[in-house]
Amino acid sequence: MEKGLCKPQAEDPWRVLEFYSGIGGMRYSLKRGGVNAKIVEAFDINNIANDVYQHNFGHRPYQGNIQSLTAADLDRHRAHAWLLSPPCQPYTRQGLQKHSGDARAFSFLKILELIQHTLHPPLMLFVENVVGFETSDTHVKMIEILSKTGFVTQEFILSPIQFGVPYSRPRYFCLAKRKPLSFENQLFNNQLLSTPSPLFGHEDDSLIDEHDQSEKIWDKLLQSCEPVETFLEFKNTINPLETESSYLDTLSVSTDASGELENDERDRSDSNSWGQFSVPLSLIERWGSAMDIVYPDSKRCCCFTKSYYRYVKGTGSLLATGQSKKDKASSLEEQCLRYFTPREVANLHSFPEDFHFPQHVNLRQRYAMLGNSLSVAVVAPLLTYLFTQPSGL
Ligand SMILES: C[S@@+](CC[C@H](N)C(=O)[O-])C[C@H]1O[C@@H](n2cnc3c(N)ncnc32)[C@H](O)[C@@H]1O
C-alpha cells in the first residue's frame, strides 16, 4: 500500500465512515455481521433520518450535502472503510434513468473522485444500490475509478429470500478492497454474482440463485423461508379490540394528508388506531387488481418502497388477515386487508428489536425511511465477507 493507512492491530476496530446513513441499516449490518468496527462518522442530509439515527445510536450524523465534503474532511477521520448507499432514483426502472446526468448521482461521483485526492484513502469500500445500477454509466465510472486507485472488486445481486427471509428485495452490492488486501475467495474477483455462495465459503453455485427460473430451485428457495407470520407483530386481526397489544399506547403518530395521493380518500381522523392500517374499501374497489396480497402463511412478499401507504401499485404487499386458508378464495372486500405496520416492515428488513422511531416521526415518514433502507440479513454477511482478511495478510 503506497499511501496512507494500514489495517488496525489485532484487537483494534476498523474505522468506518457511513455515507447516506439514513436510519442506520449499514450500522446495524456491521453489528449483526460481528465486524469489529467503529463508525467514526455518518453523513446524511435529511434531518428526520438523522433524528431516527440519533435516537437509536446516540450520535447525530453530520447533517449536510455529501457533495460539499473535501478530501481534507475525509482524511481527518482516517477511516479504513467507506460504506455508501447513495440515492437510487437515477437508476430505478420506474424513473427516467438519467444515471450520472441526474443531480442525485453527483454526490456519489464526487466522493469516488475524492479517493485519489485523499492522503488516507480507504482500504475497503461497500456500495449498495438498486438493480439497474450495474448497467449505468455511474457504474462504469465507479469501476474505472476503483481500478485506477488500486481496488479489486466483487459484485453481487442478492435478495433476502436467499437468506431465509420471505421478502423479495433484490439489490446490487459492490465490495472493493485496495491491494494488497484481497478477498478470501479470489476466484470471484471482477465478477457479478447472483448467488451468496462465496459468503459461506462455497466455490460452486450450490446455494440458490433467486434469478434461476427452474421451478424446482424456486420451490426449494421458498420452502427454506420462514412464513410471513413470523414477522408480524399482530398475527390474525385488524381489530384493536381483539389484540392484547400495547402498540396503540406506544404509537403516537400524526398523519399528513397533503398531496393528491391514492390513499387520501381514507378517513384520517383515526390516526391513533388500527383503522389507519386497514385498507379502505374505496382503494380496494379502485386498485384491487393491482394489489399484491399475501397471507400469514405466505413465503414471499414484495419489496416495500418509500411510497408504501401513499400509493398502492408496486409499493409493497398488503396482508390478508382472514382466519383460514379458504378465505383466500373470498373477495378482497372480505379478506380484511391491512398494511404491514412499520415495525413489521422493519422486521422484514431484519432490523433488531431495539430499533425504534422517535415519537414525532409520522407514519408516512416511517414508511419512507424504511423503504429507503436495506436488508440487514443480506448486508451483514456481505460486510463480514468484506472485512475478513485471508490468513497471512
Ligand atoms: C438510499 S437512502 C440510504 C438509507 C440508509 N442506508 C438506511 O439504512 O437507511 C439514501 C440516503 O441518502 C441521503 N442523501 C441523499 N443525497 C444526499 C446528499 N447529497 N448528501 C447527504 N445525504 C444525502 C438521503 O437523505 C437518504 O437518507
Tab-separated table of C-alpha atoms and ligand atoms in Angstrom:
chain	number	residue	atom	x	y	z
A	1	MET	CA	0.000	0.000	0.000
A	2	GLU	CA	1.748	3.208	-1.085
A	3	LYS	CA	-0.473	5.829	0.542
A	4	GLY	CA	-1.995	6.167	3.960
A	5	LEU	CA	-3.486	3.661	6.320
A	6	CYS	CA	-2.621	0.165	7.425
A	7	LYS	CA	-5.156	-2.276	8.771
A	8	PRO	CA	-5.634	-1.987	12.534
A	9	GLN	CA	-3.712	-4.066	15.077
A	10	ALA	CA	-5.354	-7.312	16.143
A	11	GLU	CA	-7.885	-6.092	18.725
A	12	ASP	CA	-8.408	-2.569	17.372
A	13	PRO	CA	-11.616	-1.845	15.473
A	14	TRP	CA	-11.785	-0.906	11.811
A	15	ARG	CA	-12.590	2.800	11.483
A	16	VAL	CA	-15.638	3.208	9.246
A	17	LEU	CA	-17.451	6.114	7.526
A	18	GLU	CA	-21.166	5.617	6.799
A	19	PHE	CA	-22.290	7.814	3.884
A	20	TYR	CA	-26.038	8.293	3.210
A	21	SER	CA	-26.645	6.819	6.655
A	22	GLY	CA	-30.475	7.169	6.696
A	23	ILE	CA	-31.809	5.187	9.648
A	24	GLY	CA	-28.577	3.231	10.080
A	25	GLY	CA	-29.096	-0.010	8.131
A	26	MET	CA	-25.354	-0.280	7.449
A	27	ARG	CA	-24.509	0.213	11.101
A	28	TYR	CA	-26.954	-2.499	12.172
A	29	SER	CA	-25.476	-4.777	9.497
A	30	LEU	CA	-21.914	-4.292	10.769
A	31	LYS	CA	-23.139	-5.206	14.215
A	32	ARG	CA	-25.089	-8.252	13.079
A	33	GLY	CA	-22.131	-9.323	10.916
A	34	GLY	CA	-19.909	-9.356	14.004
A	35	VAL	CA	-17.424	-6.948	12.419
A	36	ASN	CA	-15.079	-5.296	14.917
A	37	ALA	CA	-15.771	-1.805	13.610
A	38	LYS	CA	-16.356	1.700	14.866
A	39	ILE	CA	-18.457	4.176	12.894
A	40	VAL	CA	-16.294	7.280	13.198
A	41	GLU	CA	-18.802	9.462	11.321
A	42	ALA	CA	-22.090	9.158	9.475
A	43	PHE	CA	-23.412	11.610	6.873
A	44	ASP	CA	-26.976	12.370	5.789
A	45	ILE	CA	-28.754	15.480	4.575
A	46	ASN	CA	-32.171	14.517	5.966
A	47	ASN	CA	-32.922	15.840	9.431
A	48	ILE	CA	-35.700	13.335	10.197
A	49	ALA	CA	-33.465	10.398	9.250
A	50	ASN	CA	-30.804	11.924	11.474
A	51	ASP	CA	-33.331	12.168	14.342
A	52	VAL	CA	-34.003	8.438	13.994
A	53	TYR	CA	-30.297	7.616	13.787
A	54	GLN	CA	-29.540	9.701	16.865
A	55	HIS	CA	-32.471	8.158	18.755
A	56	ASN	CA	-31.053	4.663	18.217
A	57	PHE	CA	-27.284	5.193	18.264
A	58	GLY	CA	-26.855	8.275	20.456
A	59	HIS	CA	-24.861	10.024	17.729
A	60	ARG	CA	-26.213	12.607	15.294
A	61	PRO	CA	-24.795	12.178	11.792
A	62	TYR	CA	-23.102	15.109	10.118
A	63	GLN	CA	-26.032	16.902	8.505
A	64	GLY	CA	-25.114	18.337	5.135
A	65	ASN	CA	-24.641	17.651	1.471
A	66	ILE	CA	-22.063	14.919	0.889
A	67	GLN	CA	-21.212	16.687	-2.341
A	68	SER	CA	-19.571	19.514	-0.428
A	69	LEU	CA	-17.144	17.278	1.506
A	70	THR	CA	-13.460	17.735	0.671
A	71	ALA	CA	-10.545	15.286	0.710
A	72	ALA	CA	-9.290	17.010	3.880
A	73	ASP	CA	-12.699	16.489	5.573
A	74	LEU	CA	-12.445	12.770	4.873
A	75	ASP	CA	-8.746	12.419	5.731
A	76	ARG	CA	-9.470	13.748	9.187
A	77	HIS	CA	-11.295	10.529	10.070
A	78	ARG	CA	-8.510	8.156	8.971
A	79	ALA	CA	-11.190	5.655	8.044
A	80	HIS	CA	-10.288	2.190	6.827
A	81	ALA	CA	-13.663	1.614	5.167
A	82	TRP	CA	-16.351	3.685	3.488
A	83	LEU	CA	-19.925	2.315	3.339
A	84	LEU	CA	-22.180	4.039	0.809
A	85	SER	CA	-25.857	3.660	-0.089
A	86	PRO	CA	-26.429	6.609	-2.437
A	87	PRO	CA	-29.874	7.623	-3.776
A	88	CYS	CA	-31.272	5.040	-6.161
A	89	GLN	CA	-33.687	7.246	-8.140
A	90	PRO	CA	-31.229	7.815	-11.046
A	91	TYR	CA	-31.224	4.051	-11.704
A	92	THR	CA	-34.718	2.754	-10.868
A	93	ARG	CA	-36.706	1.132	-13.655
A	94	GLN	CA	-39.695	3.372	-12.924
A	95	GLY	CA	-37.592	6.541	-13.076
A	96	LEU	CA	-36.131	8.438	-16.026
A	97	GLN	CA	-32.844	6.503	-15.728
A	98	LYS	CA	-30.708	9.587	-16.252
A	99	HIS	CA	-27.837	7.865	-14.406
A	100	SER	CA	-24.856	10.205	-13.934
A	101	GLY	CA	-26.855	13.015	-15.557
A	102	ASP	CA	-29.264	13.004	-12.607
A	103	ALA	CA	-28.341	15.580	-9.974
A	104	ARG	CA	-28.939	12.941	-7.293
A	105	ALA	CA	-25.943	10.966	-8.616
A	106	PHE	CA	-23.495	13.892	-8.313
A	107	SER	CA	-22.534	13.488	-4.654
A	108	PHE	CA	-21.656	9.803	-5.123
A	109	LEU	CA	-19.430	10.510	-8.130
A	110	LYS	CA	-17.807	13.350	-6.218
A	111	ILE	CA	-16.965	11.071	-3.258
A	112	LEU	CA	-15.491	8.451	-5.579
A	113	GLU	CA	-13.365	11.072	-7.290
A	114	LEU	CA	-12.076	12.260	-3.920
A	115	ILE	CA	-10.430	8.869	-3.284
A	116	GLN	CA	-7.454	9.771	-5.458
A	117	HIS	CA	-7.038	13.126	-3.697
A	118	THR	CA	-7.010	11.846	-0.122
A	119	LEU	CA	-3.819	11.253	1.832
A	120	HIS	CA	-5.525	8.339	3.593
A	121	PRO	CA	-7.675	6.594	1.013
A	122	PRO	CA	-9.893	3.813	2.371
A	123	LEU	CA	-8.762	0.192	2.250
A	124	MET	CA	-12.302	-1.060	1.643
A	125	LEU	CA	-15.498	0.207	0.070
A	126	PHE	CA	-19.042	-1.121	0.148
A	127	VAL	CA	-21.752	0.224	-2.175
A	128	GLU	CA	-25.452	-0.662	-2.153
A	129	ASN	CA	-27.965	0.293	-4.834
A	130	VAL	CA	-30.948	-0.863	-6.867
A	131	VAL	CA	-30.777	-3.435	-9.625
A	132	GLY	CA	-30.180	-1.327	-12.734
A	133	PHE	CA	-27.183	0.443	-11.220
A	134	GLU	CA	-24.874	-2.235	-12.638
A	135	THR	CA	-25.743	-1.195	-16.207
A	136	SER	CA	-25.488	2.560	-15.611
A	137	ASP	CA	-22.702	4.910	-16.660
A	138	THR	CA	-22.228	5.715	-12.961
A	139	HIS	CA	-21.214	2.067	-12.549
A	140	VAL	CA	-18.749	2.377	-15.426
A	141	LYS	CA	-17.225	5.462	-13.784
A	142	MET	CA	-17.140	3.782	-10.366
A	143	ILE	CA	-15.264	0.722	-11.693
A	144	GLU	CA	-12.862	2.989	-13.627
A	145	ILE	CA	-12.019	4.980	-10.502
A	146	LEU	CA	-11.709	1.890	-8.322
A	147	SER	CA	-9.325	0.108	-10.653
A	148	LYS	CA	-7.278	3.305	-11.146
A	149	THR	CA	-6.902	3.626	-7.382
A	150	GLY	CA	-5.803	0.001	-6.870
A	151	PHE	CA	-9.035	-1.702	-5.807
A	152	VAL	CA	-10.208	-5.147	-6.723
A	153	THR	CA	-13.992	-5.701	-6.712
A	154	GLN	CA	-16.562	-8.434	-6.308
A	155	GLU	CA	-20.185	-7.590	-7.091
A	156	PHE	CA	-23.449	-9.243	-6.120
A	157	ILE	CA	-27.166	-9.041	-6.766
A	158	LEU	CA	-28.877	-10.641	-3.785
A	159	SER	CA	-32.280	-10.718	-2.126
A	160	PRO	CA	-33.418	-11.503	1.454
A	161	ILE	CA	-35.259	-14.527	0.043
A	162	GLN	CA	-31.820	-16.156	-0.404
A	163	PHE	CA	-31.239	-15.741	3.333
A	164	GLY	CA	-34.436	-17.365	4.648
A	165	VAL	CA	-36.498	-14.155	4.821
A	166	PRO	CA	-39.809	-14.275	2.871
A	167	TYR	CA	-39.087	-10.950	1.240
A	168	SER	CA	-38.134	-10.139	-2.326
A	169	ARG	CA	-35.838	-7.122	-2.428
A	170	PRO	CA	-33.050	-7.804	-4.912
A	171	ARG	CA	-30.288	-5.233	-4.618
A	172	TYR	CA	-26.896	-4.571	-6.197
A	173	PHE	CA	-23.767	-4.600	-3.989
A	174	CYS	CA	-20.159	-3.749	-4.782
A	175	LEU	CA	-17.404	-4.883	-2.418
A	176	ALA	CA	-13.978	-3.347	-3.069
A	177	LYS	CA	-10.584	-3.925	-1.424
A	178	ARG	CA	-7.398	-1.980	-2.075
A	179	LYS	CA	-4.344	-4.071	-2.927
A	180	PRO	CA	-2.531	-5.754	-1.323
A	181	LEU	CA	-5.680	-6.577	0.664
A	182	SER	CA	-7.633	-9.300	-1.067
A	183	PHE	CA	-10.843	-11.289	-0.831
A	184	GLU	CA	-10.973	-14.661	0.840
A	185	ASN	CA	-12.178	-16.149	-2.395
A	186	GLN	CA	-10.314	-14.521	-5.266
A	187	LEU	CA	-11.973	-16.693	-7.868
A	188	PHE	CA	-14.798	-14.153	-7.955
A	189	ASN	CA	-12.689	-11.027	-8.492
A	190	ASN	CA	-14.237	-8.653	-11.039
A	191	GLN	CA	-17.378	-10.775	-11.290
A	192	LEU	CA	-21.055	-10.003	-10.746
A	193	LEU	CA	-22.667	-12.893	-8.879
A	194	SER	CA	-26.286	-13.605	-8.051
A	195	THR	CA	-25.585	-16.327	-5.526
A	196	PRO	CA	-24.442	-15.873	-1.927
A	197	SER	CA	-22.176	-18.984	-2.168
A	198	PRO	CA	-18.829	-17.156	-1.715
A	199	LEU	CA	-20.060	-15.585	1.535
A	200	PHE	CA	-20.342	-19.026	3.041
A	201	GLY	CA	-17.061	-20.355	1.669
A	202	HIS	CA	-18.622	-22.247	-1.252
A	203	GLU	CA	-16.840	-22.047	-4.561
A	204	ASP	CA	-19.683	-23.529	-6.526
A	205	ASP	CA	-23.241	-22.402	-7.044
A	206	SER	CA	-24.747	-24.969	-4.726
A	207	LEU	CA	-26.623	-22.237	-2.884
A	208	ILE	CA	-29.594	-20.909	-4.646
A	209	ASP	CA	-29.821	-18.048	-7.069
A	210	GLU	CA	-33.128	-16.156	-6.956
A	211	HIS	CA	-32.939	-15.500	-10.675
A	212	ASP	CA	-32.789	-19.161	-11.559
A	213	GLN	CA	-36.093	-19.777	-13.276
A	214	SER	CA	-36.196	-23.527	-12.631
A	215	GLU	CA	-39.361	-24.354	-10.750
A	216	LYS	CA	-37.636	-26.900	-8.526
A	217	ILE	CA	-34.995	-24.477	-7.344
A	218	TRP	CA	-37.595	-21.787	-6.880
A	219	ASP	CA	-39.700	-24.076	-4.678
A	220	LYS	CA	-36.661	-25.064	-2.622
A	221	LEU	CA	-35.773	-21.439	-2.077
A	222	LEU	CA	-39.276	-20.502	-0.939
A	223	GLN	CA	-39.632	-23.562	1.280
A	224	SER	CA	-36.472	-22.622	3.134
A	225	CYS	CA	-38.002	-19.246	4.104
A	226	GLU	CA	-39.888	-18.575	7.319
A	227	PRO	CA	-43.601	-17.745	6.765
A	228	VAL	CA	-44.609	-14.080	6.733
A	229	GLU	CA	-46.431	-14.704	10.027
A	230	THR	CA	-43.090	-14.890	11.859
A	231	PHE	CA	-42.508	-11.234	11.046
A	232	LEU	CA	-45.896	-9.894	12.165
A	233	GLU	CA	-46.441	-8.075	15.405
A	234	PHE	CA	-50.131	-8.989	15.397
A	235	LYS	CA	-50.932	-12.251	13.777
A	236	ASN	CA	-54.542	-12.518	12.791
A	237	THR	CA	-56.559	-9.447	13.227
A	238	ILE	CA	-57.035	-5.855	12.282
A	239	ASN	CA	-59.490	-5.326	15.061
A	240	PRO	CA	-57.908	-3.499	18.009
A	241	LEU	CA	-60.458	-4.991	20.397
A	242	GLU	CA	-59.146	-8.445	19.617
A	243	THR	CA	-55.474	-7.742	20.287
A	244	GLU	CA	-53.765	-7.644	23.628
A	245	SER	CA	-51.227	-5.257	22.184
A	246	SER	CA	-49.756	-2.296	23.933
A	247	TYR	CA	-48.960	-0.960	20.482
A	248	LEU	CA	-51.613	1.736	20.467
A	249	ASP	CA	-50.247	3.142	23.694
A	250	THR	CA	-46.782	3.436	22.241
A	251	LEU	CA	-47.657	4.646	18.768
A	252	SER	CA	-48.338	8.301	18.642
A	253	VAL	CA	-48.161	9.360	15.061
A	254	SER	CA	-49.514	12.307	13.205
A	255	THR	CA	-50.602	11.809	9.619
A	256	ASP	CA	-50.187	14.269	6.850
A	257	ALA	CA	-52.896	14.315	4.224
A	258	SER	CA	-51.224	16.664	1.773
A	259	GLY	CA	-50.995	15.953	-1.970
A	260	GLU	CA	-53.199	14.054	-4.359
A	261	LEU	CA	-52.487	10.523	-3.320
A	262	GLU	CA	-54.239	7.243	-3.926
A	263	ASN	CA	-54.638	6.824	-0.228
A	264	ASP	CA	-56.116	10.225	0.526
A	265	GLU	CA	-59.688	9.052	0.473
A	266	ARG	CA	-59.390	7.297	3.791
A	267	ASP	CA	-60.657	8.712	6.994
A	268	ARG	CA	-57.635	10.145	8.746
A	269	SER	CA	-59.490	11.056	11.914
A	270	ASP	CA	-58.449	7.701	13.402
A	271	SER	CA	-54.722	8.334	13.232
A	272	ASN	CA	-54.057	6.615	16.554
A	273	SER	CA	-55.943	3.420	15.912
A	274	TRP	CA	-55.690	0.194	13.975
A	275	GLY	CA	-58.015	1.851	11.468
A	276	GLN	CA	-55.001	3.502	9.911
A	277	PHE	CA	-53.607	0.101	8.877
A	278	SER	CA	-56.781	-1.258	7.307
A	279	VAL	CA	-57.090	-0.830	3.561
A	280	PRO	CA	-60.176	1.267	2.800
A	281	LEU	CA	-62.886	-0.214	0.598
A	282	SER	CA	-62.617	2.646	-1.854
A	283	LEU	CA	-58.978	1.724	-2.504
A	284	ILE	CA	-59.823	-1.956	-2.905
A	285	GLU	CA	-62.535	-1.110	-5.442
A	286	ARG	CA	-60.225	1.154	-7.422
A	287	TRP	CA	-56.869	-0.620	-7.153
A	288	GLY	CA	-57.746	-4.181	-6.084
A	289	SER	CA	-56.431	-5.808	-9.270
A	290	ALA	CA	-53.055	-4.107	-8.841
A	291	MET	CA	-52.620	-5.115	-5.199
A	292	ASP	CA	-50.038	-7.678	-4.123
A	293	ILE	CA	-51.856	-9.637	-1.432
A	294	VAL	CA	-50.055	-12.001	0.929
A	295	TYR	CA	-51.251	-14.246	3.776
A	296	PRO	CA	-49.712	-15.107	7.140
A	297	ASP	CA	-48.579	-18.460	5.712
A	298	SER	CA	-47.081	-16.917	2.544
A	299	LYS	CA	-43.380	-17.461	1.935
A	300	ARG	CA	-42.819	-14.287	-0.030
A	301	CYS	CA	-43.805	-10.651	-0.041
A	302	CYS	CA	-42.862	-7.794	-2.329
A	303	CYS	CA	-40.367	-5.018	-1.829
A	304	PHE	CA	-41.602	-2.143	0.350
A	305	THR	CA	-40.679	1.149	-1.286
A	306	LYS	CA	-40.603	4.605	0.202
A	307	SER	CA	-44.093	5.210	-1.252
A	308	TYR	CA	-45.761	2.361	0.655
A	309	TYR	CA	-49.034	3.553	2.210
A	310	ARG	CA	-49.116	6.599	-0.077
A	311	TYR	CA	-49.574	4.584	-3.263
A	312	VAL	CA	-50.723	1.018	-3.845
A	313	LYS	CA	-49.276	-0.187	-7.129
A	314	GLY	CA	-45.776	-1.648	-6.878
A	315	THR	CA	-45.019	-0.209	-3.459
A	316	GLY	CA	-45.240	-3.367	-1.311
A	317	SER	CA	-47.542	-6.170	-0.238
A	318	LEU	CA	-50.797	-5.974	1.705
A	319	LEU	CA	-51.731	-8.565	4.288
A	320	ALA	CA	-54.999	-10.530	4.168
A	321	THR	CA	-55.841	-11.228	7.771
A	322	GLY	CA	-58.629	-13.767	7.134
A	323	GLN	CA	-58.605	-16.598	9.624
A	324	SER	CA	-58.252	-19.609	7.360
A	325	LYS	CA	-56.832	-20.642	4.043
A	326	LYS	CA	-60.238	-20.980	2.458
A	327	ASP	CA	-60.591	-17.226	2.828
A	328	LYS	CA	-58.094	-16.865	0.006
A	329	ALA	CA	-60.908	-17.653	-2.397
A	330	SER	CA	-63.157	-14.970	-0.979
A	331	SER	CA	-63.449	-11.468	-2.343
A	332	LEU	CA	-60.845	-8.873	-1.434
A	333	GLU	CA	-63.507	-6.948	0.473
A	334	GLU	CA	-63.970	-9.978	2.759
A	335	GLN	CA	-60.294	-10.638	3.331
A	336	CYS	CA	-59.681	-7.847	5.866
A	337	LEU	CA	-56.743	-6.325	4.045
A	338	ARG	CA	-54.307	-4.289	6.050
A	339	TYR	CA	-50.963	-2.606	5.564
A	340	PHE	CA	-47.885	-4.080	7.176
A	341	THR	CA	-47.034	-1.841	10.138
A	342	PRO	CA	-43.678	-0.004	10.158
A	343	ARG	CA	-42.446	-2.451	12.812
A	344	GLU	CA	-43.330	-5.352	10.527
A	345	VAL	CA	-41.506	-3.740	7.592
A	346	ALA	CA	-38.518	-3.264	9.918
A	347	ASN	CA	-38.768	-6.963	10.841
A	348	LEU	CA	-38.739	-7.970	7.174
A	349	HIS	CA	-35.675	-5.736	6.766
A	350	SER	CA	-34.203	-7.741	9.685
A	351	PHE	CA	-33.718	-4.653	11.842
A	352	PRO	CA	-33.151	-5.581	15.502
A	353	GLU	CA	-35.944	-5.426	18.050
A	354	ASP	CA	-34.334	-2.484	19.820
A	355	PHE	CA	-34.715	-0.292	16.731
A	356	HIS	CA	-37.353	2.394	17.383
A	357	PHE	CA	-38.680	5.567	15.818
A	358	PRO	CA	-38.873	8.692	17.949
A	359	GLN	CA	-42.495	9.621	18.593
A	360	HIS	CA	-42.559	12.761	16.456
A	361	VAL	CA	-41.872	10.813	13.250
A	362	ASN	CA	-45.182	10.331	11.457
A	363	LEU	CA	-46.430	7.185	9.771
A	364	ARG	CA	-45.597	8.200	6.222
A	365	GLN	CA	-42.115	9.282	7.228
A	366	ARG	CA	-41.561	5.903	8.917
A	367	TYR	CA	-42.560	4.006	5.793
A	368	ALA	CA	-40.489	6.339	3.594
A	369	MET	CA	-37.309	5.857	5.608
A	370	LEU	CA	-37.782	2.094	5.889
A	371	GLY	CA	-38.419	1.915	2.131
A	372	ASN	CA	-35.114	3.732	1.530
A	373	SER	CA	-33.229	1.427	3.848
A	374	LEU	CA	-31.796	-2.048	3.357
A	375	SER	CA	-31.984	-5.684	4.371
A	376	VAL	CA	-29.709	-6.272	7.346
A	377	ALA	CA	-29.986	-10.043	6.702
A	378	VAL	CA	-28.321	-9.549	3.305
A	379	VAL	CA	-25.831	-6.778	4.095
A	380	ALA	CA	-24.480	-8.329	7.320
A	381	PRO	CA	-22.889	-11.427	5.682
A	382	LEU	CA	-21.607	-9.267	2.812
A	383	LEU	CA	-19.841	-6.994	5.312
A	384	THR	CA	-18.458	-9.967	7.248
A	385	TYR	CA	-17.051	-11.291	3.975
A	386	LEU	CA	-15.617	-7.886	3.037
A	387	PHE	CA	-13.879	-7.318	6.371
A	388	THR	CA	-12.461	-10.836	6.655
A	389	GLN	CA	-8.806	-10.933	5.626
A	390	PRO	CA	-7.336	-14.108	4.192
A	391	SER	CA	-4.831	-15.505	6.669
A	392	GLY	CA	-1.256	-14.356	6.151
A	393	LEU	CA	-2.215	-10.792	5.146
B	1	LIG	C1	-30.983	5.062	-0.188
B	1	LIG	S1	-31.038	6.013	1.253
B	1	LIG	C2	-29.886	5.165	2.267
B	1	LIG	C3	-30.513	4.661	3.509
B	1	LIG	C4	-29.630	4.001	4.526
B	1	LIG	N1	-28.725	3.027	4.007
B	1	LIG	C5	-30.508	3.362	5.610
B	1	LIG	O1	-30.230	2.271	6.055
B	1	LIG	O2	-31.497	3.981	5.988
B	1	LIG	C6	-30.191	7.458	0.787
B	1	LIG	C7	-29.970	8.462	1.909
B	1	LIG	O3	-29.060	9.443	1.427
B	1	LIG	C8	-29.449	10.729	1.846
B	1	LIG	N2	-28.895	11.648	0.837
B	1	LIG	C9	-29.248	11.728	-0.468
B	1	LIG	N3	-28.471	12.629	-1.109
B	1	LIG	C10	-27.605	13.124	-0.182
B	1	LIG	C11	-26.560	14.082	-0.245
B	1	LIG	N4	-26.246	14.707	-1.385
B	1	LIG	N5	-25.883	14.369	0.900
B	1	LIG	C12	-26.206	13.736	2.065
B	1	LIG	N6	-27.185	12.810	2.170
B	1	LIG	C13	-27.871	12.502	1.054
B	1	LIG	C14	-30.958	10.667	1.931
B	1	LIG	O4	-31.440	11.604	2.882
B	1	LIG	C15	-31.203	9.201	2.363
B	1	LIG	O5	-31.310	9.110	3.757
